[in-house]
Tab-separated table of C-alpha atoms in Angstrom:
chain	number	residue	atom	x	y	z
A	25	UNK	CA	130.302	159.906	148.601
A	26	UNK	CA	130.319	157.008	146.043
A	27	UNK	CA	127.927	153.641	147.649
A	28	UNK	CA	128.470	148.513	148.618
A	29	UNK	CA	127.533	144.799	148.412
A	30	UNK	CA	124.612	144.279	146.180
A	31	UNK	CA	124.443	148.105	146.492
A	32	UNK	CA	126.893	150.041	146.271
A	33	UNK	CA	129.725	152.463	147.210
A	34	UNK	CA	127.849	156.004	146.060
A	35	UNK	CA	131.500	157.948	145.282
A	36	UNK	CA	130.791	157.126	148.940
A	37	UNK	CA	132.396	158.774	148.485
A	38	UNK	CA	130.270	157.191	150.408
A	39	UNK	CA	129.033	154.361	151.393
A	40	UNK	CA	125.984	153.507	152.103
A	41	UNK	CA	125.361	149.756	152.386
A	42	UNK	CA	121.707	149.029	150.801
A	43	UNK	CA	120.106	146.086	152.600
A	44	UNK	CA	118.210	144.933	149.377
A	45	UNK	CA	116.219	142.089	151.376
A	46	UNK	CA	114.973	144.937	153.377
A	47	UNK	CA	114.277	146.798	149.576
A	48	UNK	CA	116.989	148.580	151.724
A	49	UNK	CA	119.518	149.472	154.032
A	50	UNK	CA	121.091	152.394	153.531
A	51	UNK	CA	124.007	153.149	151.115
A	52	UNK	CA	126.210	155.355	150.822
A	53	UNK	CA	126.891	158.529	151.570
A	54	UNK	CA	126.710	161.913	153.032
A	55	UNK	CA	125.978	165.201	154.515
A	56	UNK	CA	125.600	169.111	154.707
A	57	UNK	CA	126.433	172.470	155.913
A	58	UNK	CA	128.581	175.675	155.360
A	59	UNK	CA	129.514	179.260	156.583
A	60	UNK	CA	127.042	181.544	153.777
A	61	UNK	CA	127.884	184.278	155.802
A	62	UNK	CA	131.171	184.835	153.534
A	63	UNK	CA	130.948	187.973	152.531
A	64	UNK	CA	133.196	187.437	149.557
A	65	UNK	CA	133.483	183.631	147.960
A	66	UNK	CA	135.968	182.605	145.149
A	67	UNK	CA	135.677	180.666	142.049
A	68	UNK	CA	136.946	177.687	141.810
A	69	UNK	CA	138.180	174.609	139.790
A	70	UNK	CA	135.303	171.580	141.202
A	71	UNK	CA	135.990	169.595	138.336
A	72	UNK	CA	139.906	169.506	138.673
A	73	UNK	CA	139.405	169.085	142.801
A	74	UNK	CA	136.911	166.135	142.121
A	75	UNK	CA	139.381	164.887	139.553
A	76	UNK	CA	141.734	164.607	141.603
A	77	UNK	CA	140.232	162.871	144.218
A	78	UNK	CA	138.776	160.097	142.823
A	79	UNK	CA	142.571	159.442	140.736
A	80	UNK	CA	144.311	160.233	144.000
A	81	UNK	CA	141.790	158.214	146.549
A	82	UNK	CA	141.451	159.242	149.905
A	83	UNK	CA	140.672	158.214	153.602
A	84	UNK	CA	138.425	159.660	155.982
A	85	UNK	CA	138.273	158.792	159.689
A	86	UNK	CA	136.174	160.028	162.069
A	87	UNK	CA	133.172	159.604	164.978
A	88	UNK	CA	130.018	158.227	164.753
A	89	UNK	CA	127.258	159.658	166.419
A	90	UNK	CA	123.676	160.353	166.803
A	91	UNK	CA	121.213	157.288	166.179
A	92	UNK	CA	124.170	155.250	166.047
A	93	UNK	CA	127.811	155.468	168.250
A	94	UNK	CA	131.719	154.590	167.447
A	95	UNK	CA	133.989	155.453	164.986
A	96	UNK	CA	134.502	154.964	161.162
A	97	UNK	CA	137.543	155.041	158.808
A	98	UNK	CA	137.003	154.256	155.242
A	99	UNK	CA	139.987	154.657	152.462
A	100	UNK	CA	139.566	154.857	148.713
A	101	UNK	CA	143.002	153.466	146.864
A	102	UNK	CA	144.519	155.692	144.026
A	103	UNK	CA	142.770	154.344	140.817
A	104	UNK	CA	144.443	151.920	138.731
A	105	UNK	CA	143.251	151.034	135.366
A	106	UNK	CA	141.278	148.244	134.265
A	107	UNK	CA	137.947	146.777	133.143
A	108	UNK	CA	134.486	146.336	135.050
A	109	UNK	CA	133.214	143.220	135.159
A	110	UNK	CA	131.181	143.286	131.705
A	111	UNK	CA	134.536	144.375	130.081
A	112	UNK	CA	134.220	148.314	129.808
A	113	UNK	CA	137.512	150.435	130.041
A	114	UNK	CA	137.478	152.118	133.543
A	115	UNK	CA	139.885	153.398	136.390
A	116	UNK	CA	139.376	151.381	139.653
A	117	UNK	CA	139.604	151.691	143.104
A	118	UNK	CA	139.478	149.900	146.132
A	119	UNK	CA	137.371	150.396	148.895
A	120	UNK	CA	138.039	149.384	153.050
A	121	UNK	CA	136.368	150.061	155.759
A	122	UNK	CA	136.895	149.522	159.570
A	123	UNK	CA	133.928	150.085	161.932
A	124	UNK	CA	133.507	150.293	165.546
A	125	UNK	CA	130.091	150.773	167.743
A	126	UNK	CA	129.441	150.859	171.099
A	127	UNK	CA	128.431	148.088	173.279
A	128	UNK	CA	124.874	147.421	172.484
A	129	UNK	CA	124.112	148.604	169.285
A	130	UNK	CA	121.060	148.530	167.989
A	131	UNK	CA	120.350	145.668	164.507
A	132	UNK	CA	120.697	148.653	162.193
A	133	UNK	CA	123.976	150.014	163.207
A	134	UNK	CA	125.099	147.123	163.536
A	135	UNK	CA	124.067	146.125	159.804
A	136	UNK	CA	125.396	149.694	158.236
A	137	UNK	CA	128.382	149.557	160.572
A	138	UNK	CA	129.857	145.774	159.895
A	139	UNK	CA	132.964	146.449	158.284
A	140	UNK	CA	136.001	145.568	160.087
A	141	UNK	CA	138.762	145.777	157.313
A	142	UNK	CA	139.166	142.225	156.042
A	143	UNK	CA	137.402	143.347	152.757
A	144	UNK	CA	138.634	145.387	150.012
A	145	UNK	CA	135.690	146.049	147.448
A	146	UNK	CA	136.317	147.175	143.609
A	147	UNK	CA	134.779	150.786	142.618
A	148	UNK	CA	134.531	151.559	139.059
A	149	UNK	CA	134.919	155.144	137.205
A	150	UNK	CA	134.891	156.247	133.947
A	151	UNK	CA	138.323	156.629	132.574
A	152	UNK	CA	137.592	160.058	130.928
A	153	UNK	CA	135.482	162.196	133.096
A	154	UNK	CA	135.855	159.869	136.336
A	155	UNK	CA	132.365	159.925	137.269
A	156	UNK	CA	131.110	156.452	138.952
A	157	UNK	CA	129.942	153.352	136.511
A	158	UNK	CA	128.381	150.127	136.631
A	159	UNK	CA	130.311	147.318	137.668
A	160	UNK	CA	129.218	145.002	135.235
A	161	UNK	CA	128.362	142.284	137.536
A	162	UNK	CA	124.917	139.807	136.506
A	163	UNK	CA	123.398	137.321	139.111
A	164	UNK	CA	120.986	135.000	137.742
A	165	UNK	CA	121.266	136.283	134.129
A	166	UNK	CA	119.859	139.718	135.371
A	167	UNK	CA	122.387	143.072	136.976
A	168	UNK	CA	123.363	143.084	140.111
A	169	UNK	CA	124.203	146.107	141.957
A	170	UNK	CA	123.932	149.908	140.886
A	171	UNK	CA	123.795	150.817	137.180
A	172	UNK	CA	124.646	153.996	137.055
A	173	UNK	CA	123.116	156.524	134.183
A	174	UNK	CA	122.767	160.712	133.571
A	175	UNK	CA	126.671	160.987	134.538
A	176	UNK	CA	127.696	164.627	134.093
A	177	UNK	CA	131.078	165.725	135.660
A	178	UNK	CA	131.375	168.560	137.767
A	179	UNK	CA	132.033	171.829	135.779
A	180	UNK	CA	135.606	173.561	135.629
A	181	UNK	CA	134.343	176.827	137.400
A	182	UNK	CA	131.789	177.074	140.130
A	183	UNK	CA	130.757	179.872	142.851
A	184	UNK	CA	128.100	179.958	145.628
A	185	UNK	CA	125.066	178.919	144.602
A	186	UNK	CA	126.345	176.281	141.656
A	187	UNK	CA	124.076	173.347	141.440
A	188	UNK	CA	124.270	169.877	139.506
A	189	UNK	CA	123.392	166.095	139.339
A	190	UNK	CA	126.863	163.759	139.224
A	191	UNK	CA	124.518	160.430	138.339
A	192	UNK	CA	121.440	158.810	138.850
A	193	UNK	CA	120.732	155.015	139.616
A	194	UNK	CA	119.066	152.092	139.912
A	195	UNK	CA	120.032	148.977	142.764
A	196	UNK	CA	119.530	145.646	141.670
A	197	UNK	CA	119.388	142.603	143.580
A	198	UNK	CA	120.037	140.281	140.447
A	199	UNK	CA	117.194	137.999	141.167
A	200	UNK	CA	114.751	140.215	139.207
A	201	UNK	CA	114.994	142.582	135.704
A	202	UNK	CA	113.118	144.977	137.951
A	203	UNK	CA	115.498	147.212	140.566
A	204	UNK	CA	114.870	147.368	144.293
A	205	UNK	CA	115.513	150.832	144.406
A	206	UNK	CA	116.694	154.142	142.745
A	207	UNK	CA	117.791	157.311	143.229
A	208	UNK	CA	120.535	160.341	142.398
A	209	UNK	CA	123.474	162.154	143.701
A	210	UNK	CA	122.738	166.063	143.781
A	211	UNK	CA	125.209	168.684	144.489
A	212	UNK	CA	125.434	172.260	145.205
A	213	UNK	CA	127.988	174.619	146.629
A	214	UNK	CA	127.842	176.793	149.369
A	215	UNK	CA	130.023	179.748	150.335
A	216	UNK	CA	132.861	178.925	153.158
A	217	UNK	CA	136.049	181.356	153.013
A	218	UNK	CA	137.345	184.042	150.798
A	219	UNK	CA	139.981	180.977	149.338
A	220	UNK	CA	137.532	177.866	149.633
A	221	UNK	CA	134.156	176.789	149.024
A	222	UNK	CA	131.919	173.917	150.513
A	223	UNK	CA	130.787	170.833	148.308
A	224	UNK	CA	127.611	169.423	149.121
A	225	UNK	CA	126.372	166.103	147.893
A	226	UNK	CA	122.938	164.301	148.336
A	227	UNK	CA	122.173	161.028	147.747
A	228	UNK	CA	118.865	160.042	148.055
A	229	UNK	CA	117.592	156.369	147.784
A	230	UNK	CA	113.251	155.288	147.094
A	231	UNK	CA	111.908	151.680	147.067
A	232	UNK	CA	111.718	151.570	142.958
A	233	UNK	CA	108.178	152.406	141.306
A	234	UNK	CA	107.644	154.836	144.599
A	235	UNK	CA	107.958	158.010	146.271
A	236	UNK	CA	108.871	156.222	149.224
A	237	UNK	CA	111.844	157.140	150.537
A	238	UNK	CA	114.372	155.103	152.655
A	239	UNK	CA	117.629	157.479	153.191
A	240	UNK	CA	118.944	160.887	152.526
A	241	UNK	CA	122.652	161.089	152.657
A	242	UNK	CA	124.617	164.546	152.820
A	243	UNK	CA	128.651	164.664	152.652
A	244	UNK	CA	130.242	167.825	152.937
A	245	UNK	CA	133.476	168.810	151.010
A	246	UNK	CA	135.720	171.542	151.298
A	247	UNK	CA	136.804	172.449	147.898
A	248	UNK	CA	140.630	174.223	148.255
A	249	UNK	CA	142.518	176.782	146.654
A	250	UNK	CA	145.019	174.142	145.349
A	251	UNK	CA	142.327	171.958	143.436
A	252	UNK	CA	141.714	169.753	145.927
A	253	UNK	CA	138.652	168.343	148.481
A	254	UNK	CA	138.831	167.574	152.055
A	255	UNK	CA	136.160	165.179	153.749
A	256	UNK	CA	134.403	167.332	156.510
A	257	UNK	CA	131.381	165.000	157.418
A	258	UNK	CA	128.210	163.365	156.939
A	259	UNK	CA	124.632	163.401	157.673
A	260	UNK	CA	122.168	160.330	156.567
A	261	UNK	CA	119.214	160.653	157.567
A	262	UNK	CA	117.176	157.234	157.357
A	263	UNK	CA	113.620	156.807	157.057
A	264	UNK	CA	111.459	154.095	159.379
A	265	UNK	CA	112.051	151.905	156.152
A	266	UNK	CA	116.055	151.479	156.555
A	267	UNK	CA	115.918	150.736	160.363
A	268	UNK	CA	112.834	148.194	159.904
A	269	UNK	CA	110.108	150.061	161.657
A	270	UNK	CA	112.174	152.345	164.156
A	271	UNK	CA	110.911	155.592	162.969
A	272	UNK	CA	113.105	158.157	161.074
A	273	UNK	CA	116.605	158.409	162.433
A	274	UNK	CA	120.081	160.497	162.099
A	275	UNK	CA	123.440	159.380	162.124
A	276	UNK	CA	126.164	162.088	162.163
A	277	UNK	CA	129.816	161.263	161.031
A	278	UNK	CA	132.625	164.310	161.842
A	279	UNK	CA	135.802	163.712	160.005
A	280	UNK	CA	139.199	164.215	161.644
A	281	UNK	CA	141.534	166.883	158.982
């Protein structure tokens, strides 16, 4: 999930690119699923597995497809630490991306898909409990970006049917005190195998003093036996809002393992 650019890398894991001259284009980050018909489902260590990925980073790569078409490959660097911007203690990592569409894309693939690896973007967690933080960066005297709030890391032992909120937020474009935007990154998990459960974050994103929503974005993790999380895909489902009057659309990304 974790969210980019005046918006942000969502632990995008994530990332959803929010188009804040728009009051959006989507960020982020992610998608659902799972096999409940398990008829037994372990506990297991989320916090350690989450841990562990963010300090370890990670790389997914995978296909596009849906409302938009191509491929996708996005890596997360092992954290090093540091300092945000604003001079707060944190672990950092970098962020790449390289996207390719299909001849003839339409403007907003085009604008969510634009990375082509020539940019490698700072992400900033909390040294102690490694949930995402605020960067720290002001434009115009006022924040820019996500300022993140309500952290809560994952707990050390969940089952089917756990539930939780990682962070809430707020997307500035640092020309106003006021945010474009806000929203939260939910999580549940869902049964999968008799050694491994599924991880399933939501990010959601609303133009700020609404209920108007511009994206939903579901990732879907595998949590392992070994205290670990494998990338399995993503759903974000974007509202007539993020693709500037197109009506409500899906993109699906399926993650090579």
């Amino acid at each position: 999930m974790f969210l980019n650019g005046t918006t942000s890398q969502l632990l995008k894991t994530t990332k959803l690119k929010l188009g804040l001259a728009l009051l959006s284009t989507v960020m982020l980050a992610a998608c659902g699923g799972g096999d409940s018909s398990s008829s037994s489902s372990p506990t297991l260590n989320l916090n350690a597995a989450y841990t562990t990925w963010v300090k370890g980073g990670s790389t997914i790569s995978g296909t596009v497809s849906g409302y938009c078409q191509g491929t996708r490959k996005q890596t997360l660097s092992p954290t090093v630490s540091g300092k945000t911007l604003s001079g707060a203690a944190a672990l950092i990592s970098y962020e790449s991306e390289i996207d390719t569409l299909v001849a003839g894309s339409n403007e907003f693939c085009k604008s969510f898909y634009s990375y082509n690896g020539t940019t490698s973007n700072p992400v900033y967690f909390d040294p102690t409990n490694y949930t995402p933080i605020t960067s720290g960066a002001t434009k115009n005297g006022y924040p820019l970006g996500l300022v993140w709030s309500n952290q809560a890391a994952p707990p050390t032992s969940v089952t089917a049917g756990t539930t939780g909120t990682l962070a809430t937020y707020e997307d500035y474009t640092g020309d106003s005190s006021r945010p474009a935007t806000y929203g939260s990154r939910t999580w549940r998990v869902e049964a999968d195998s008799a050694t491994t459960l599924l991880w399933v974050t939501t990010d959601t994103a609303k133009v700020y003093g609404t209920e108007l929503l511009i994206y939903t974005s579901i990732t879907t993790y595998r949590i392992n036996a070994n205290n670990t999380l494998t990338s399995l895909k993503k759903e974000v489902q974007a509202t007539t809002i993020a693709t500037k009057g197109a009506g409500d659309q899906t993109v699906y990304e399926t993650y090579q393992n």
